[in-house]
Amino acid sequence: MPKNQQNTDSGFFSRTYSKVVSWWDYFNRGVWREPQSNWRVNTVKTLSLSVQSFLNTDLQSRACAMAFRTMLALVPALALLFAIGRGFGFQAILEDELYGLFPGQRDAIAQSLKYVDSYLNTASEGVFVGVGLVFLLWTLISLISNVEGEFNAIWGIKTGRSIWSQITDYTAMLLILPVLMICASGLTLFLSSALQAVFHFSFMTPLITWVLKVVSWMFMWLFFAAAYALIPNTKVKFSNAMIAGIFAGSGFMILQWLFVTGQIYVTRYNAIYGSFAFFPLLLLWLQLTWIVCLCGAVLCYSSQNIFQFSFSAEIDSISPDYRRRVMVAITAIIVQCFVKQKPLPTRQSISRTYGIPIRLVGEIIDQLLAAGVVIRVVVDASNEVYGYAPAVDPEEITLGFLFAKICQQGRNNFIPGFDKAFTGVDSAINALDTSVSGQADTILLKDMKINIK
């Protein structure tokens, strides 16, 4: 090969490699430093977050734990589905769907259905009236509670529903979600048979089949959208839940298709595991399904709070000095808006007006709330919008007061003999605090020069 051509080829590959690396760096980190907001940037951010979530080892660990919990609640969940299916006359359709999902495990499916029938009989013949039904609902409520815990962790919500809210909200979910699942799973076959009985023309069969498949996918999208909208203990916009529902529902249907079409290889597993071949496949399918489900929850959260992840890498490695400066700025904004009788600032308004990442705003405001420096005030109860105001007289909120409150957070003096062993440390720190507080106590945050917008 001529030398010039070798140089040209190496230069081409070098440029291509550099472009790919720069694009990946922008996709992975650079896009989160973008201050502008438009549909292109938001789309790249959403895709970046989805990929990072799928590769997140913590998310996969959560999916593994949820797969195990689902296995424990599998029989009660199937019992509820079949109980509703019997009421609508869809029991045979649901059985056909299960056999179609695992065609190589008909014996295991038949045995599982026997367990379900036994469970329903036991639930309907409890020692006390309704005991079996209560136990059935409580098992499923516990599963939904675990799902809510995972969704709340993704949304950054630290408090779950109260006991009464769990009973009322979860009962409504147990009535809505299984119906959507049944419609997505069995309605296609039911309507296909009914419509083909009405329309006897063979050329309409492919069209009817295609339309019913689309309807089945739409019901699956609605199932996941309803889960993302109802389960987290916060207000979720349905448009964002629908975006995530389309993603998760499509992923679930693709996984289902892969498992159905891959059943030709199950005979090899039967030779190794025998009748237990059903369980490794089921566990693998459950884990992949939960990964898709949790990724959809992250997508729902990110699409509603896309700027929550802006400057994420920088926030994770922020210096204590810079965090302290941002904390003083946010506290001064809250104090001066209160003193000047302007609308109480919210987390979103502080982030939007001053360009501070909303995740950092949220972390600092949570710290100020815990320290008793600010209080939360309801601004719009219907939309769950909260503003923030000083917790004490603004004349008392000095720089020294703020630092003292923050430094006093958490537990102190729990190491036995620390004061005696490190007397020099205590005296040096006390001397430093005294020299600093002498000047800091004279600086009022309400008089600090900042540009209130």
CSV table of C-alpha atoms in Angstrom, one decimal, residues 3-354:
chain,number,residue,atom,x,y,z
A,3,LYS,CA,2.7,5.5,2.0
A,4,ASN,CA,0.4,8.4,1.2
A,5,GLN,CA,-2.7,6.1,1.3
A,6,GLN,CA,-1.5,4.7,4.7
A,7,ASN,CA,-1.3,8.2,6.1
A,8,THR,CA,-4.7,9.1,4.7
A,9,ASP,CA,-6.3,5.9,6.2
A,10,SER,CA,-4.6,6.4,9.6
A,11,GLY,CA,-5.7,10.1,9.6
A,12,PHE,CA,-9.3,9.1,8.8
A,13,PHE,CA,-9.5,6.6,11.6
A,14,SER,CA,-7.8,9.0,14.0
A,15,ARG,CA,-10.4,11.7,13.2
A,16,THR,CA,-13.3,9.2,13.4
A,17,TYR,CA,-12.1,7.9,16.7
A,18,SER,CA,-11.7,11.5,18.1
A,19,LYS,CA,-15.2,12.4,17.0
A,20,VAL,CA,-16.7,9.3,18.5
A,21,VAL,CA,-14.9,10.0,21.8
A,22,SER,CA,-16.0,13.6,21.8
A,23,TRP,CA,-19.6,12.6,21.0
A,24,TRP,CA,-19.6,10.0,23.8
A,25,ASP,CA,-18.2,12.5,26.3
A,26,TYR,CA,-20.9,15.0,25.3
A,27,PHE,CA,-23.6,12.4,25.5
A,28,ASN,CA,-22.3,11.1,28.9
A,29,ARG,CA,-21.2,14.3,30.7
A,30,GLY,CA,-21.1,17.4,28.5
A,31,VAL,CA,-24.9,17.6,27.8
A,32,TRP,CA,-25.5,18.0,31.6
A,33,ARG,CA,-23.5,21.2,31.6
A,34,GLU,CA,-25.7,22.8,28.9
A,35,PRO,CA,-27.5,25.8,30.4
A,36,GLN,CA,-30.0,26.1,27.5
A,37,SER,CA,-33.3,24.2,27.3
A,38,ASN,CA,-34.7,23.0,24.0
A,39,TRP,CA,-36.1,19.8,22.6
A,40,ARG,CA,-32.7,18.6,21.2
A,41,VAL,CA,-30.8,19.1,24.5
A,42,ASN,CA,-33.7,17.6,26.5
A,43,THR,CA,-33.9,14.6,24.1
A,44,VAL,CA,-30.1,13.9,24.4
A,45,LYS,CA,-30.4,14.3,28.2
A,46,THR,CA,-33.3,11.8,28.4
A,47,LEU,CA,-31.4,9.3,26.2
A,48,SER,CA,-28.2,9.7,28.2
A,49,LEU,CA,-30.0,9.2,31.5
A,50,SER,CA,-31.8,6.1,30.1
A,51,VAL,CA,-28.5,4.5,29.0
A,52,GLN,CA,-26.8,5.4,32.3
A,53,SER,CA,-29.8,4.0,34.3
A,54,PHE,CA,-29.7,0.7,32.4
A,55,LEU,CA,-25.9,0.4,33.1
A,56,ASN,CA,-26.3,1.5,36.7
A,57,THR,CA,-25.3,-1.5,38.9
A,58,ASP,CA,-27.5,-0.2,41.8
A,59,LEU,CA,-30.5,-0.2,39.6
A,60,GLN,CA,-29.7,-3.8,38.5
A,61,SER,CA,-29.3,-4.8,42.2
A,62,ARG,CA,-32.7,-3.3,42.9
A,63,ALA,CA,-34.2,-5.2,40.0
A,64,CYS,CA,-32.7,-8.4,41.3
A,65,ALA,CA,-34.3,-7.8,44.7
A,66,MET,CA,-37.7,-7.0,43.2
A,67,ALA,CA,-37.5,-10.2,41.1
A,68,PHE,CA,-37.1,-12.2,44.3
A,69,ARG,CA,-40.0,-10.4,46.0
A,70,THR,CA,-42.2,-10.9,42.9
A,71,MET,CA,-41.4,-14.7,43.1
A,72,LEU,CA,-42.7,-14.7,46.6
A,73,ALA,CA,-45.9,-12.9,45.6
A,74,LEU,CA,-46.3,-14.7,42.3
A,75,VAL,CA,-49.0,-17.1,43.3
A,76,PRO,CA,-51.2,-14.4,45.0
A,77,ALA,CA,-50.7,-12.1,42.0
A,78,LEU,CA,-51.8,-14.8,39.6
A,79,ALA,CA,-54.7,-15.6,41.9
A,80,LEU,CA,-55.9,-12.0,41.7
A,81,LEU,CA,-55.5,-12.0,37.9
A,82,PHE,CA,-57.4,-15.2,37.6
A,83,ALA,CA,-60.1,-14.1,40.0
A,84,ILE,CA,-60.7,-11.0,38.0
A,85,GLY,CA,-60.4,-13.0,34.8
A,86,ARG,CA,-63.1,-15.4,36.0
A,87,GLY,CA,-65.4,-12.5,36.7
A,88,PHE,CA,-65.0,-11.3,33.1
A,89,GLY,CA,-64.9,-14.7,31.6
A,90,PHE,CA,-61.2,-14.4,30.5
A,91,GLN,CA,-59.8,-17.3,32.6
A,92,ALA,CA,-59.2,-19.6,29.6
A,93,ILE,CA,-57.6,-16.7,27.6
A,94,LEU,CA,-55.2,-16.0,30.5
A,95,GLU,CA,-54.2,-19.7,30.6
A,96,ASP,CA,-53.6,-19.7,26.9
A,97,GLU,CA,-51.4,-16.6,27.3
A,98,LEU,CA,-49.3,-18.4,30.0
A,99,TYR,CA,-48.9,-21.5,27.9
A,100,GLY,CA,-47.9,-19.3,25.0
A,101,LEU,CA,-45.4,-17.4,27.0
A,102,PHE,CA,-43.6,-20.6,28.1
A,103,PRO,CA,-44.6,-23.3,25.5
A,104,GLY,CA,-41.7,-25.5,26.6
A,105,GLN,CA,-42.9,-25.7,30.2
A,106,ARG,CA,-46.5,-26.8,30.0
A,107,ASP,CA,-46.1,-29.2,32.9
A,108,ALA,CA,-44.7,-26.4,35.2
A,109,ILE,CA,-47.5,-24.0,34.1
A,110,ALA,CA,-50.1,-26.6,34.8
A,111,GLN,CA,-48.7,-27.2,38.2
A,112,SER,CA,-48.6,-23.5,38.9
A,113,LEU,CA,-52.2,-23.1,37.9
A,114,LYS,CA,-53.1,-25.9,40.4
A,115,TYR,CA,-51.4,-23.8,43.1
A,116,VAL,CA,-53.4,-20.8,42.0
A,117,ASP,CA,-56.7,-22.8,42.1
A,118,SER,CA,-55.8,-24.1,45.5
A,119,TYR,CA,-55.0,-20.6,46.7
A,120,LEU,CA,-58.3,-19.2,45.5
A,121,ASN,CA,-60.2,-22.1,47.1
A,122,THR,CA,-58.4,-21.5,50.4
A,123,ALA,CA,-59.0,-17.8,50.2
A,124,SER,CA,-62.7,-18.4,49.6
A,125,GLU,CA,-63.0,-21.0,52.4
A,126,GLY,CA,-61.1,-19.2,55.2
A,127,VAL,CA,-61.8,-20.1,58.9
A,128,PHE,CA,-63.2,-16.6,59.3
A,129,VAL,CA,-65.2,-14.9,56.7
A,130,GLY,CA,-62.9,-12.8,54.5
A,131,VAL,CA,-59.6,-13.9,56.1
A,132,GLY,CA,-58.4,-15.5,52.9
A,133,LEU,CA,-59.3,-12.4,50.9
A,134,VAL,CA,-57.6,-10.1,53.4
A,135,PHE,CA,-54.4,-12.3,53.3
A,136,LEU,CA,-54.5,-12.2,49.5
A,137,LEU,CA,-54.8,-8.4,49.4
A,138,TRP,CA,-52.2,-7.9,52.1
A,139,THR,CA,-49.6,-10.0,50.2
A,140,LEU,CA,-50.2,-7.9,47.1
A,141,ILE,CA,-50.2,-4.7,49.1
A,142,SER,CA,-46.8,-5.6,50.5
A,143,LEU,CA,-45.5,-6.1,47.0
A,144,ILE,CA,-46.9,-2.7,45.8
A,145,SER,CA,-45.4,-1.2,49.0
A,146,ASN,CA,-42.0,-2.5,47.9
A,147,VAL,CA,-42.5,-1.1,44.4
A,148,GLU,CA,-43.5,2.2,45.9
A,149,GLY,CA,-40.3,2.2,48.0
A,150,GLU,CA,-38.2,1.7,44.8
A,151,PHE,CA,-40.1,4.4,42.9
A,152,ASN,CA,-39.9,6.8,45.8
A,153,ALA,CA,-36.1,6.2,46.0
A,154,ILE,CA,-35.9,7.1,42.3
A,155,TRP,CA,-38.0,10.3,42.9
A,156,GLY,CA,-36.0,11.2,46.0
A,157,ILE,CA,-39.0,10.9,48.2
A,158,LYS,CA,-38.1,10.0,51.8
A,159,THR,CA,-41.7,9.4,53.2
A,160,GLY,CA,-44.1,6.9,52.0
A,161,ARG,CA,-47.9,6.7,52.2
A,162,SER,CA,-49.7,6.4,55.5
A,163,ILE,CA,-51.4,3.2,56.5
A,164,TRP,CA,-54.8,4.5,55.5
A,165,SER,CA,-53.5,5.9,52.2
A,166,GLN,CA,-51.9,2.5,51.5
A,167,ILE,CA,-55.2,0.7,52.0
A,168,THR,CA,-57.2,3.1,49.9
A,169,ASP,CA,-54.7,3.8,47.1
A,170,TYR,CA,-53.3,0.3,46.8
A,171,THR,CA,-56.8,-1.2,46.6
A,172,ALA,CA,-57.6,1.2,43.7
A,173,MET,CA,-54.3,0.1,42.0
A,174,LEU,CA,-55.2,-3.5,42.5
A,175,LEU,CA,-58.5,-2.9,40.7
A,176,ILE,CA,-57.1,-0.8,37.9
A,177,LEU,CA,-53.7,-2.3,37.0
A,178,PRO,CA,-54.8,-6.0,36.7
A,179,VAL,CA,-57.7,-5.0,34.4
A,180,LEU,CA,-55.2,-3.2,32.1
A,181,MET,CA,-52.9,-6.2,32.2
A,182,ILE,CA,-55.7,-8.6,31.3
A,183,CYS,CA,-56.8,-6.3,28.5
A,184,ALA,CA,-53.3,-6.2,27.2
A,185,SER,CA,-52.8,-9.9,27.5
A,186,GLY,CA,-56.1,-11.5,26.6
A,187,LEU,CA,-58.3,-9.0,24.9
A,188,THR,CA,-56.5,-9.5,21.6
A,189,LEU,CA,-57.3,-13.1,21.4
A,190,PHE,CA,-60.9,-12.6,22.6
A,191,LEU,CA,-61.7,-9.8,20.2
A,192,SER,CA,-59.9,-11.5,17.3
A,193,SER,CA,-62.1,-14.6,17.7
A,194,ALA,CA,-65.3,-12.4,18.0
A,195,LEU,CA,-64.5,-10.2,15.1
A,196,GLN,CA,-63.5,-13.0,12.8
A,197,ALA,CA,-66.8,-14.7,13.7
A,198,VAL,CA,-68.6,-11.5,12.5
A,199,PHE,CA,-66.5,-10.8,9.4
A,200,HIS,CA,-66.2,-14.0,7.4
A,201,PHE,CA,-63.9,-12.5,4.8
A,202,SER,CA,-60.4,-14.0,5.0
A,203,PHE,CA,-58.7,-10.8,3.6
A,204,MET,CA,-59.8,-8.8,6.6
A,205,THR,CA,-58.0,-11.2,9.1
A,206,PRO,CA,-54.5,-9.8,8.7
A,207,LEU,CA,-55.8,-6.2,9.2
A,208,ILE,CA,-57.8,-7.2,12.2
A,209,THR,CA,-54.8,-9.0,13.7
A,210,TRP,CA,-52.6,-6.0,13.1
A,211,VAL,CA,-55.1,-3.6,14.7
A,212,LEU,CA,-55.6,-5.8,17.7
A,213,LYS,CA,-51.8,-6.1,18.2
A,214,VAL,CA,-51.5,-2.3,18.2
A,215,VAL,CA,-54.4,-2.2,20.8
A,216,SER,CA,-52.6,-4.8,22.9
A,217,TRP,CA,-49.5,-2.6,22.9
A,218,MET,CA,-51.5,0.5,23.8
A,219,PHE,CA,-53.0,-1.3,26.8
A,220,MET,CA,-49.5,-2.3,27.9
A,221,TRP,CA,-48.4,1.3,27.6
A,222,LEU,CA,-51.4,2.4,29.7
A,223,PHE,CA,-50.6,-0.2,32.3
A,224,PHE,CA,-47.0,1.1,32.9
A,225,ALA,CA,-48.1,4.7,32.6
A,226,ALA,CA,-50.7,4.1,35.3
A,227,ALA,CA,-48.1,2.5,37.5
A,228,TYR,CA,-45.7,5.4,37.1
A,229,ALA,CA,-48.5,7.9,37.7
A,230,LEU,CA,-50.2,6.2,40.7
A,231,ILE,CA,-47.5,4.4,42.7
A,232,PRO,CA,-44.9,7.1,43.6
A,233,ASN,CA,-46.0,9.2,46.6
A,234,THR,CA,-45.9,12.5,44.7
A,235,LYS,CA,-47.7,14.3,41.9
A,236,VAL,CA,-46.6,12.9,38.5
A,237,LYS,CA,-47.7,14.5,35.3
A,238,PHE,CA,-49.5,11.9,33.1
A,239,SER,CA,-47.7,13.1,30.0
A,240,ASN,CA,-44.4,12.2,31.6
A,241,ALA,CA,-45.8,8.9,32.9
A,242,MET,CA,-47.1,8.2,29.4
A,243,ILE,CA,-43.6,8.7,27.8
A,244,ALA,CA,-42.1,6.3,30.3
A,245,GLY,CA,-45.1,3.9,29.9
A,246,ILE,CA,-44.4,3.7,26.1
A,247,PHE,CA,-40.8,3.0,26.8
A,248,ALA,CA,-41.3,0.4,29.5
A,249,GLY,CA,-44.4,-1.2,27.8
A,250,SER,CA,-42.5,-1.6,24.5
A,251,GLY,CA,-39.6,-3.1,26.4
A,252,PHE,CA,-41.8,-5.5,28.2
A,253,MET,CA,-43.5,-6.6,25.0
A,254,ILE,CA,-40.1,-7.1,23.3
A,255,LEU,CA,-38.9,-9.2,26.2
A,256,GLN,CA,-42.0,-11.2,26.0
A,257,TRP,CA,-41.6,-11.8,22.3
A,258,LEU,CA,-37.9,-12.8,22.8
A,259,PHE,CA,-38.8,-15.4,25.4
A,260,VAL,CA,-41.6,-16.8,23.4
A,261,THR,CA,-39.5,-17.1,20.2
A,262,GLY,CA,-36.6,-18.5,22.2
A,263,GLN,CA,-38.5,-21.4,23.7
A,264,ILE,CA,-37.0,-23.7,21.0
A,265,TYR,CA,-33.8,-23.8,23.1
A,266,VAL,CA,-35.7,-24.7,26.3
A,267,THR,CA,-35.4,-28.4,25.6
A,268,ARG,CA,-31.7,-28.2,26.3
A,269,TYR,CA,-32.4,-26.7,29.7
A,270,ASN,CA,-35.0,-29.4,30.4
A,271,ALA,CA,-32.2,-32.0,29.8
A,272,ILE,CA,-30.1,-30.3,32.5
A,273,TYR,CA,-32.7,-29.0,35.0
A,274,GLY,CA,-35.6,-31.3,34.4
A,275,SER,CA,-38.8,-29.9,35.8
A,276,PHE,CA,-36.9,-27.0,37.4
A,277,ALA,CA,-36.0,-25.5,34.0
A,278,PHE,CA,-39.0,-23.2,34.4
A,279,PHE,CA,-37.5,-21.3,37.4
A,280,PRO,CA,-34.2,-20.1,35.9
A,281,LEU,CA,-36.0,-18.8,32.9
A,282,LEU,CA,-38.7,-17.1,35.0
A,283,LEU,CA,-36.1,-15.5,37.3
A,284,LEU,CA,-34.2,-14.2,34.3
A,285,TRP,CA,-37.3,-12.8,32.7
A,286,LEU,CA,-38.5,-11.2,35.9
A,287,GLN,CA,-35.1,-9.5,36.5
A,288,LEU,CA,-35.0,-8.1,32.9
A,289,THR,CA,-38.6,-7.0,33.3
A,290,TRP,CA,-37.8,-5.1,36.5
A,291,ILE,CA,-34.7,-3.5,35.0
A,292,VAL,CA,-36.9,-2.2,32.2
A,293,CYS,CA,-39.6,-1.1,34.7
A,294,LEU,CA,-37.1,0.8,36.9
A,295,CYS,CA,-35.5,2.4,33.9
A,296,GLY,CA,-38.9,3.6,32.9
A,297,ALA,CA,-39.4,5.1,36.4
A,298,VAL,CA,-36.1,6.9,36.0
A,299,LEU,CA,-37.2,8.1,32.6
A,300,CYS,CA,-40.5,9.4,34.0
A,301,TYR,CA,-38.7,11.2,36.8
A,302,SER,CA,-36.1,12.7,34.5
A,303,SER,CA,-38.6,13.8,31.9
A,304,GLN,CA,-40.5,15.7,34.6
A,305,ASN,CA,-37.3,17.0,36.4
A,306,ILE,CA,-34.8,17.0,33.5
A,307,PHE,CA,-32.6,19.6,35.2
A,308,GLN,CA,-32.3,17.6,38.4
A,309,PHE,CA,-29.4,15.9,36.8
A,310,SER,CA,-27.6,19.0,35.4
A,311,PHE,CA,-24.0,19.3,36.6
A,312,SER,CA,-24.5,15.9,38.4
A,313,ALA,CA,-20.8,15.0,38.2
A,314,GLU,CA,-19.8,18.5,39.5
A,315,ILE,CA,-22.3,18.3,42.4
A,316,ASP,CA,-21.0,14.9,43.4
A,317,SER,CA,-17.4,16.3,43.7
A,318,ILE,CA,-18.3,19.8,44.9
A,319,SER,CA,-15.9,21.3,47.4
A,320,PRO,CA,-17.1,22.2,50.9
A,321,ASP,CA,-16.1,25.9,50.3
A,322,TYR,CA,-18.2,26.2,47.2
A,323,ARG,CA,-21.2,24.4,48.8
A,324,ARG,CA,-21.0,26.8,51.7
A,325,ARG,CA,-21.0,29.8,49.3
A,326,VAL,CA,-24.1,28.4,47.5
A,327,MET,CA,-25.8,27.8,50.8
A,328,VAL,CA,-25.2,31.4,51.9
A,329,ALA,CA,-26.6,32.6,48.5
A,330,ILE,CA,-29.8,30.5,48.7
A,331,THR,CA,-30.4,31.5,52.4
A,332,ALA,CA,-29.9,35.2,51.5
A,333,ILE,CA,-32.4,34.8,48.6
A,334,ILE,CA,-35.0,33.3,51.0
A,335,VAL,CA,-34.4,36.0,53.7
A,336,GLN,CA,-34.4,39.0,51.3
A,337,CYS,CA,-37.5,37.9,49.4
A,338,PHE,CA,-39.3,37.6,52.8
A,339,VAL,CA,-38.1,41.0,54.0
A,340,LYS,CA,-39.0,42.8,50.7
A,341,GLN,CA,-42.4,41.0,50.6
A,342,LYS,CA,-41.8,39.4,47.3
A,343,PRO,CA,-43.3,36.0,46.4
A,344,LEU,CA,-41.7,33.2,48.5
A,345,PRO,CA,-39.1,31.4,46.4
A,346,THR,CA,-39.6,27.8,45.5
A,347,ARG,CA,-36.9,25.3,44.6
A,348,GLN,CA,-37.8,25.5,41.0
A,349,SER,CA,-37.9,29.4,40.9
A,350,ILE,CA,-34.4,29.6,42.6
A,351,SER,CA,-33.0,27.1,40.1
A,352,ARG,CA,-34.6,28.7,37.1
A,353,THR,CA,-33.9,32.4,38.1
A,354,TYR,CA,-30.3,32.0,39.3
